[in-house]
Tab-separated table of C-alpha atoms and ligand atoms in Angstrom:
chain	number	residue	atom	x	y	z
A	1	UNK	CA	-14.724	-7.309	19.832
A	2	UNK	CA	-16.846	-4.963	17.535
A	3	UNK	CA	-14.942	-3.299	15.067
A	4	UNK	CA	-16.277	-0.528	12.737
A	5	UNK	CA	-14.710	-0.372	9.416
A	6	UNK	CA	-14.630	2.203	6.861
A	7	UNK	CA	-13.484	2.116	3.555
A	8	UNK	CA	-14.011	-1.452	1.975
A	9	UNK	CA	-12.735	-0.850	-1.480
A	10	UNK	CA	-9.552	-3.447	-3.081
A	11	UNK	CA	-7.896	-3.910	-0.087
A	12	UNK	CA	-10.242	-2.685	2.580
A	13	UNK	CA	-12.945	-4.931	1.636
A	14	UNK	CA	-10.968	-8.054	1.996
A	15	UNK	CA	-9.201	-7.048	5.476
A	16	UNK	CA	-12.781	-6.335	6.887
A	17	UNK	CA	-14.234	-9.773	5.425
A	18	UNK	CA	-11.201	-11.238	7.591
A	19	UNK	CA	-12.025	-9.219	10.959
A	20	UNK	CA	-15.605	-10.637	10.298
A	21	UNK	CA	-14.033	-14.654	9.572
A	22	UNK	CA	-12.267	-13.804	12.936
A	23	UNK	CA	-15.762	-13.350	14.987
A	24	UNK	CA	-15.645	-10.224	15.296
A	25	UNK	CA	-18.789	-8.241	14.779
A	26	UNK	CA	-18.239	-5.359	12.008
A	27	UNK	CA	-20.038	-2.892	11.126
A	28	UNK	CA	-18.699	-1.579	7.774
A	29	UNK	CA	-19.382	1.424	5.515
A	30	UNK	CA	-18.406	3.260	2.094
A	31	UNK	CA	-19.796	5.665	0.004
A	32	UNK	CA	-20.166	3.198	-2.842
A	33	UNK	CA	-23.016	0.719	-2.543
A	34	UNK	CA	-21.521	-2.692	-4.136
A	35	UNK	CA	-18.830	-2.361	-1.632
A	36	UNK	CA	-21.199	-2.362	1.064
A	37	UNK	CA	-22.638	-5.251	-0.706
A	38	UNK	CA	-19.934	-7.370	-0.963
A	39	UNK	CA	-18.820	-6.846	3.248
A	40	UNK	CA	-22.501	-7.685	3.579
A	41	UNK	CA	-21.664	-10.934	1.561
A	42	UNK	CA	-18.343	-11.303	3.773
A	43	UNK	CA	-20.283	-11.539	7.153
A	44	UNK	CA	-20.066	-7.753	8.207
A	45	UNK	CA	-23.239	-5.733	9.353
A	46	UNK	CA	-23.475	-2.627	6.986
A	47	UNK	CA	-23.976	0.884	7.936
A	48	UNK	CA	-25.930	3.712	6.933
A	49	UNK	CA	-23.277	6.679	7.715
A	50	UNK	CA	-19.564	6.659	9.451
A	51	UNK	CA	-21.476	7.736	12.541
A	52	UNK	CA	-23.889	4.862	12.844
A	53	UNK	CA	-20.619	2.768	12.396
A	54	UNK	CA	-18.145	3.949	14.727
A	55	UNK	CA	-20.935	4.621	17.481
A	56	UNK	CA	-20.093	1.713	19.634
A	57	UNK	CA	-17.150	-0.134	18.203
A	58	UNK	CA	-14.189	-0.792	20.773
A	59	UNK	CA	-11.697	-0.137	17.677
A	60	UNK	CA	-12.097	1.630	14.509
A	61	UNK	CA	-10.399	1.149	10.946
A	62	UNK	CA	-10.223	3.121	8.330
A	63	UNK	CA	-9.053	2.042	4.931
A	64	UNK	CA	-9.457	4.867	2.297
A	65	UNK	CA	-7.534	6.509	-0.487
A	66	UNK	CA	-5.330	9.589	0.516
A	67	UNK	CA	-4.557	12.197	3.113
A	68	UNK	CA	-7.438	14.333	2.289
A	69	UNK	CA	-10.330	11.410	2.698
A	70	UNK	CA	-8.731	10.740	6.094
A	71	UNK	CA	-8.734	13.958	7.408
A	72	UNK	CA	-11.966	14.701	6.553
A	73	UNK	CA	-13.602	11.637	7.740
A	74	UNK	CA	-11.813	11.728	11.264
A	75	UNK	CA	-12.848	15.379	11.717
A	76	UNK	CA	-16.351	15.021	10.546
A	77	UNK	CA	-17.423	11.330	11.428
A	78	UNK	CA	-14.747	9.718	13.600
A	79	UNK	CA	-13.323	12.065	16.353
A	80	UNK	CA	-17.065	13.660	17.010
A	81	UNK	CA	-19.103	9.852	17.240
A	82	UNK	CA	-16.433	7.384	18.569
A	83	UNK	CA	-16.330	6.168	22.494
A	84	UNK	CA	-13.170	7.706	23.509
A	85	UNK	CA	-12.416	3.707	24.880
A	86	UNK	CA	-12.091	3.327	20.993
A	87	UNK	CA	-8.972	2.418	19.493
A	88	UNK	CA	-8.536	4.642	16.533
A	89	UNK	CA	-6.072	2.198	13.610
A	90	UNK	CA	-5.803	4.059	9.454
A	91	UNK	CA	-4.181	1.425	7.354
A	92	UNK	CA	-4.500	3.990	4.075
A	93	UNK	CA	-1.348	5.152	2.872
A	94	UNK	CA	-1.610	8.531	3.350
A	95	UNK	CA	1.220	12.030	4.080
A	96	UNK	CA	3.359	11.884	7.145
A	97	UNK	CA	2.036	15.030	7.755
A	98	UNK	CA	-1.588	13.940	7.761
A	99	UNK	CA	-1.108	10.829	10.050
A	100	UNK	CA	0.787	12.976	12.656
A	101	UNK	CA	-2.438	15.730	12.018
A	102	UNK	CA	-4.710	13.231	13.054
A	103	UNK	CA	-3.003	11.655	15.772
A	104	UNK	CA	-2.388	14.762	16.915
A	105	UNK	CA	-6.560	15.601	17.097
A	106	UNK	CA	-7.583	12.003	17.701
A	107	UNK	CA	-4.742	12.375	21.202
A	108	UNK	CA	-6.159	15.948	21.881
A	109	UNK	CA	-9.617	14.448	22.477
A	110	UNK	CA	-8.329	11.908	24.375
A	111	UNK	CA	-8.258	9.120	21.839
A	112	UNK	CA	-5.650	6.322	21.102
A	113	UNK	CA	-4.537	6.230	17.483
A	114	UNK	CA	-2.209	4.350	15.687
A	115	UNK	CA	-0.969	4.827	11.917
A	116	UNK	CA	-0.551	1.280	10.481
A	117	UNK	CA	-0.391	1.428	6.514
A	118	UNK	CA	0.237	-2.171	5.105
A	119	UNK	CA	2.253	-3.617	1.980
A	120	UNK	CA	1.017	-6.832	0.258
A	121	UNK	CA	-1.507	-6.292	-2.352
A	122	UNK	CA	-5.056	-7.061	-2.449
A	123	UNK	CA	-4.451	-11.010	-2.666
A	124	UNK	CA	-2.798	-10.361	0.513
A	125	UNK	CA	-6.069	-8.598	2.016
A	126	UNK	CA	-7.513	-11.248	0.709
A	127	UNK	CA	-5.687	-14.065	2.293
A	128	UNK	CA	-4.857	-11.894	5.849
A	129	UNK	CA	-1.323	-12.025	4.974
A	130	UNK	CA	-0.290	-8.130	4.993
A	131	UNK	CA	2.393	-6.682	6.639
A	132	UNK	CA	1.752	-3.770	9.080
A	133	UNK	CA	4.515	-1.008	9.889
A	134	UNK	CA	2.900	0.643	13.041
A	135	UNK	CA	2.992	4.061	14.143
A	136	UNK	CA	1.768	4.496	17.734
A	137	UNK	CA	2.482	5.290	21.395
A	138	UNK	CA	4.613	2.634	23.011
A	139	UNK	CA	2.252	1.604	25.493
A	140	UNK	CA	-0.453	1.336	23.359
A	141	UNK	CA	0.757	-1.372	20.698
A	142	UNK	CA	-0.390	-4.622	21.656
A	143	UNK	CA	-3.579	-3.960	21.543
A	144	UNK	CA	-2.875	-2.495	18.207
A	145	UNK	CA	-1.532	-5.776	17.299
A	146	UNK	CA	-4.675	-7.582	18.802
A	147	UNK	CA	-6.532	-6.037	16.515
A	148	UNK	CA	-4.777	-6.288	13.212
A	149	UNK	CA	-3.805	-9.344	13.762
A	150	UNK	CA	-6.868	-11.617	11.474
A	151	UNK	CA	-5.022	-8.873	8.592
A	152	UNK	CA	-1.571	-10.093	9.000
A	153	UNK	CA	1.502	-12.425	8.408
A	154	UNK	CA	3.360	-9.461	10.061
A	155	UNK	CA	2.784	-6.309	12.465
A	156	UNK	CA	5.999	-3.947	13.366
A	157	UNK	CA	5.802	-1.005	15.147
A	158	UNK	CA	7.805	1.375	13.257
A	159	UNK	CA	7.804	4.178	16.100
A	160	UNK	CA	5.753	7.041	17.321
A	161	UNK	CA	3.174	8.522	15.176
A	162	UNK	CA	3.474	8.842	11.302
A	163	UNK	CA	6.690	6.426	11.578
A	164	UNK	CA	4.221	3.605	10.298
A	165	UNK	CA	3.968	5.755	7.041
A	166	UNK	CA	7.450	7.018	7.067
A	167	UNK	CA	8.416	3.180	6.813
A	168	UNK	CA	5.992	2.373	3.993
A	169	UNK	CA	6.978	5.323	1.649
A	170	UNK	CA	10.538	4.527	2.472
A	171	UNK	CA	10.103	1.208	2.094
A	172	UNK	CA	8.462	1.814	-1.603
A	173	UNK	CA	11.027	4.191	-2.814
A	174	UNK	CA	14.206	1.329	-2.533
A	175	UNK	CA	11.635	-0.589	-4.314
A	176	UNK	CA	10.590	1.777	-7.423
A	177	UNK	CA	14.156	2.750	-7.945
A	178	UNK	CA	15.689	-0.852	-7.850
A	179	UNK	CA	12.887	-2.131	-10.189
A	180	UNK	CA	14.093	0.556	-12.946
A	181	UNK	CA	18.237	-0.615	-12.041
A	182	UNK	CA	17.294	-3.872	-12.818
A	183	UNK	CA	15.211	-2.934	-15.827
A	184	UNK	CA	17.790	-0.471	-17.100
A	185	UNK	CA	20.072	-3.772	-16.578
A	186	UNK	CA	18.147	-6.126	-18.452
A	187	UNK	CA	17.620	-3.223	-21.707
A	188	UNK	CA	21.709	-3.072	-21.457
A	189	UNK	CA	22.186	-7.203	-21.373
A	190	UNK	CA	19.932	-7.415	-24.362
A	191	UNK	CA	21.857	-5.180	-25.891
A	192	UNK	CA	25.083	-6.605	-25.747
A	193	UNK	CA	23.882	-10.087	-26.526
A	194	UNK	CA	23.546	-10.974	-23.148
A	195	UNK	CA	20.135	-13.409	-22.596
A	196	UNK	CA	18.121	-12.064	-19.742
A	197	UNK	CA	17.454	-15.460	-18.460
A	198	UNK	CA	20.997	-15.961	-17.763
A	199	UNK	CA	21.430	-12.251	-16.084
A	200	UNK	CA	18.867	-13.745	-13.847
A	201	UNK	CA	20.690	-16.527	-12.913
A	202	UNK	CA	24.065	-14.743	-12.710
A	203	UNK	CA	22.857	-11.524	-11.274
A	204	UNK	CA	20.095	-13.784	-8.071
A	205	UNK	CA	23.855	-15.534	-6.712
A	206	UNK	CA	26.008	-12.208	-7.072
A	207	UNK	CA	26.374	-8.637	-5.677
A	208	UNK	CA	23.417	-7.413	-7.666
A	209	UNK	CA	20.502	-9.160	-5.831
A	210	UNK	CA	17.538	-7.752	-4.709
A	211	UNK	CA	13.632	-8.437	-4.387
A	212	UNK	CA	13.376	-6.866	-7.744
A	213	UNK	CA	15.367	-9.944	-9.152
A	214	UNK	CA	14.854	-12.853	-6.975
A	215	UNK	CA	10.733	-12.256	-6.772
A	216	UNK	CA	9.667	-10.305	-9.313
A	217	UNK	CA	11.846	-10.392	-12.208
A	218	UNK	CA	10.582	-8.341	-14.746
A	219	UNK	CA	11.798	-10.461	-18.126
A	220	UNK	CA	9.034	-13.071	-18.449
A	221	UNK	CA	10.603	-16.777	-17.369
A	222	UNK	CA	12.718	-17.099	-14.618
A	223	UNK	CA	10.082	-16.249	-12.099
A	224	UNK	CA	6.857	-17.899	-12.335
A	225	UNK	CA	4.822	-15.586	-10.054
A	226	UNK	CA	5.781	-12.314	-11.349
A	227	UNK	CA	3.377	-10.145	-13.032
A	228	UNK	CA	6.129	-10.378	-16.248
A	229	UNK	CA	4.826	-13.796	-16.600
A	230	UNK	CA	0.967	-12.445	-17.054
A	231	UNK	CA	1.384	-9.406	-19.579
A	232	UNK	CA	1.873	-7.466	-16.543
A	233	UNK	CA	-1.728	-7.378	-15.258
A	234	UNK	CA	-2.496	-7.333	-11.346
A	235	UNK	CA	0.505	-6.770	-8.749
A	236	UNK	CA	1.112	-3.483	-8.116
A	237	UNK	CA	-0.438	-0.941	-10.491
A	238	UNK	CA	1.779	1.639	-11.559
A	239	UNK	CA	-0.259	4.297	-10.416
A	240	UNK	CA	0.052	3.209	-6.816
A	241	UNK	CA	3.880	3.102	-7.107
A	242	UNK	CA	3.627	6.416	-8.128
A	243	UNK	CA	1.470	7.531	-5.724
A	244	UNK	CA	3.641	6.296	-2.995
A	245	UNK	CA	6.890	8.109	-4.529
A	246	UNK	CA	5.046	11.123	-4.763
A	247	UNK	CA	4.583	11.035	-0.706
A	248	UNK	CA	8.582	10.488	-0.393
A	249	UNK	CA	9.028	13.343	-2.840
A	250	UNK	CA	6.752	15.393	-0.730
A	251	UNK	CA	8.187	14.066	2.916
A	252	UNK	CA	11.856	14.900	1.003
A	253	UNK	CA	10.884	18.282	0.514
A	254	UNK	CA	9.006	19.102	3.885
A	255	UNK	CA	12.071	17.381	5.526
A	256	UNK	CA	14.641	18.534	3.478
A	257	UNK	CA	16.407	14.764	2.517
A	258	UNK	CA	18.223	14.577	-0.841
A	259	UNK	CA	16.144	11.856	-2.409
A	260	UNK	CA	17.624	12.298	-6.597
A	261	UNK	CA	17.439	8.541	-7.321
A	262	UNK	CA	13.555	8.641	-5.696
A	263	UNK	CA	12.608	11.975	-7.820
A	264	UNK	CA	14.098	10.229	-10.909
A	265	UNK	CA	12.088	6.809	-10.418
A	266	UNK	CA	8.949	9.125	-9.977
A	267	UNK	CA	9.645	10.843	-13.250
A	268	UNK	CA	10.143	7.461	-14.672
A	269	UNK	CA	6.802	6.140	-13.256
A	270	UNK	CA	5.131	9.250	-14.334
A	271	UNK	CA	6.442	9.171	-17.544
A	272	UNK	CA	4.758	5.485	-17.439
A	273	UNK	CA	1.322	6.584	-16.141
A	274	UNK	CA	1.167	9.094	-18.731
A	275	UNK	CA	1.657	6.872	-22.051
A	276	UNK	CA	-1.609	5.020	-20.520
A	277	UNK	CA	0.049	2.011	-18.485
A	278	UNK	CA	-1.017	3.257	-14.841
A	279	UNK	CA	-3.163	0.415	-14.089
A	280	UNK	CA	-0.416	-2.312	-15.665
A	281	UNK	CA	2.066	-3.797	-12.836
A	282	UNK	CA	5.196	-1.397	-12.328
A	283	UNK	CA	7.138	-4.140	-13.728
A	284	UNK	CA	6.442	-3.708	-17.121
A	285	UNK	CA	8.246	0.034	-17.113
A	286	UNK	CA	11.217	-2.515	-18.336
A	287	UNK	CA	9.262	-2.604	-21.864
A	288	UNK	CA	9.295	1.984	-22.102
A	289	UNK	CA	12.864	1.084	-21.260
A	290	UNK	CA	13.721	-1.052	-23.890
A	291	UNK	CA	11.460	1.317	-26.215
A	292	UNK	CA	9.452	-1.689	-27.058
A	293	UNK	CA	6.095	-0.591	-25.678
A	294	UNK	CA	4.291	-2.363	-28.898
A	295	UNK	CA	4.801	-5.444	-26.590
A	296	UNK	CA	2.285	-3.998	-24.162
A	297	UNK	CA	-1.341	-3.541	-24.493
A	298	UNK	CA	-2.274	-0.198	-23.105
B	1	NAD	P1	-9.935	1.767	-3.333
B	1	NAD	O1	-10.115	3.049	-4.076
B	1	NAD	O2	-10.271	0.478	-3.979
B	1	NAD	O3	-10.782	1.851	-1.951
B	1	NAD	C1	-11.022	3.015	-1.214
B	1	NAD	C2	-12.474	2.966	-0.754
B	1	NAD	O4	-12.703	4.088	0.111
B	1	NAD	C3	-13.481	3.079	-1.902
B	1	NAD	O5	-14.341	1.953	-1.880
B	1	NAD	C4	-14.227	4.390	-1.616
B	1	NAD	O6	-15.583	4.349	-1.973
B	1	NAD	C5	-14.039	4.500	-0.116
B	1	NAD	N1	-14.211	5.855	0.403
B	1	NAD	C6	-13.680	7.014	-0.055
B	1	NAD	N2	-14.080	8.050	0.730
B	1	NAD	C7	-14.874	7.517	1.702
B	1	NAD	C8	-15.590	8.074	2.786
B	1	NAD	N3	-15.587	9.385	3.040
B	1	NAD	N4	-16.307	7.237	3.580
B	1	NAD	C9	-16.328	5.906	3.317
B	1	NAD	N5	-15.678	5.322	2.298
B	1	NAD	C10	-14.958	6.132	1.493
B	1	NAD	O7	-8.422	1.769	-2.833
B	1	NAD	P2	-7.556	0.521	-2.290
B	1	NAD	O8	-6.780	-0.078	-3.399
B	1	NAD	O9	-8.443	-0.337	-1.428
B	1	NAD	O10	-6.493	1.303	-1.386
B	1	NAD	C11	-6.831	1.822	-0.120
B	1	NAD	C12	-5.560	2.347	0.541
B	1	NAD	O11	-4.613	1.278	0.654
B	1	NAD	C13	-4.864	3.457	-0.269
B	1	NAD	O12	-4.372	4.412	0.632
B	1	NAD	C14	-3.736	2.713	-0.975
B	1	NAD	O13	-2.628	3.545	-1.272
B	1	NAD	C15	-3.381	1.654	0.053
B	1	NAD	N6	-2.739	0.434	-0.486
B	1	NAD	C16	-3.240	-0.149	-1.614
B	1	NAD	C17	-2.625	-1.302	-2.109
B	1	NAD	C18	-3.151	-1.984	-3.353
B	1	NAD	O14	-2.458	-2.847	-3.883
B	1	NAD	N7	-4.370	-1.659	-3.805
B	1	NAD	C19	-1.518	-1.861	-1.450
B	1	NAD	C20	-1.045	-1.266	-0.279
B	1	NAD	C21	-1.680	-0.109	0.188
């Protein structure tokens, strides 16, 4: 299977170094040199433009920062030098409206698309352990899944087109406003004498429970893996966090959802960014929380 791959930055660069580890033949390309470098280094075959790339590849994936950079690089590079056998996959997180966009030109011309953003970080690009939520014609997923599948521990299809992103952003939102509950929690236990370590314990076996507590607890100690542990470096940088509850703000407006809890976590998050922590995990939020930010290098 040749694949063309676009986009090899954190995460992209990983999931096309896995496509190559599968025997597939890719042909990879970004703007920025040591990326192209390092899929060189990885096994793929670099390219000189998005053109050269895509030109015979029997599926195409694109990896890249936002809405805009997709739009742009289907209109210009993808849609006008792909076979039309080629089966068109974005894994960027990008606007609902922008997926469906695309789909909507990439179907026009006669294409197969499929939106397939992914959650996992880039250890799990690394290790091909990402979970897909799939946007795509019915028909047309299993070979969707054939292709992703050297990416993933897990490919869903979420529904037609731009469902795969609907699911992420929706996904992300229960996540960025249960982090700051169970922050806001642990700043009120301390409070009132209450050790954090045994909130953990109490609050992991009762009603309280979530992923925010049971993997990622943001007081240093009771889990070993969470980025609380490390000074909050690596996980998930809270600038991604609040890129992704910016979408769902957006997607509440166009839509016309009430979304309060999700506009105040962005706030929050923003709030976050702005004191200089953006590229800290969103964990550490719990420290602004607690107003002891002196316990975090900026
Ligand atoms: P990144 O900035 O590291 O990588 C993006 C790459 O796209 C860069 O290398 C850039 O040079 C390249 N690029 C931009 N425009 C291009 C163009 N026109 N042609 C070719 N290459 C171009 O970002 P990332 O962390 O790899 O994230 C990529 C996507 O994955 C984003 O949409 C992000 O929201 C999503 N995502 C990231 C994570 C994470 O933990 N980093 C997790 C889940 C999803």
């Amino acid at each position: 299977m040749r694949i063309a791959f676009i986009g090899l930055g954190n995460m992209g660069g990983g999931m096309a170094a896995n496509q190559a580890k599968a025997g597939r033949q890719v042909a990879a390309f970004d703007l920025a040199a040591p990326a192209l470098e390092r899929a060189a280094a990885a096994g793929c075959a670099p390219a000189a433009s998005v053109a050269e790339a895509v030109g015979d590849a029997d599926a195409v994936i694109t990896m890249l920062p936002a809405g805009p950079h997709v739009r742009k690089v289907y209109a210009e590079d993808i849609l006008p030098h792909a076979p039309r056998s080629a089966l068109l996959i974005d894994c960027s997180t990008i606007d609902v409206e922008s997926a469906r966009a695309v789909a909507e030109q990439a179907k026009t011309q006669g294409f197969r698309f499929a939106d397939a953003p992914v959650s996992g970080g880039v250890a799990a690009a690394d290790a091909g352990t990402l979970a897909f939520m799939v946007g795509c014609d019915e028909p047309d997923f299993a070979d969707v899944e054939a292709v992703i599948q050297p990416m993933a521990r897990a490919v869903i299809r979420a529904g037609d087109h731009g469902a795969g992103q609907a699911a992420k952003i929706c996904n992300n939102m229960v996540l960025g406003i249960s982090m700051i509950g169970v922050c806001e929690a642990i700043a009120l236990a301390e409070k009132l004498g209450l050790d954090p370590e045994r909130f953990f314990e109490i609050a992991s076996k009762s009603s309280g429970q979530c992923w925010s507590i049971s993997s990622y607890y943001p007081w240093p100690g009771p889990v070993e893996a969470a980025p609380s542990n490390r000074g909050y470096q690596g996980g998930f940088a809270t600038a991604m966090m609040l890129k992704d509850l910016k979408l769902a703000q957006q997607a509440a407006a166009a839509s016309g959802a009430a979304t309060p809890m999700g506009a105040q976590a962005e706030g929050l998050y923003a709030l976050f960014d702005r004191l200089g922590y953006g590229t800290k995990d969103f964990s550490g939020v719990l420290q602004m929380l607690r107003g002891r930010l002196d316990e975090l290098q900026a």
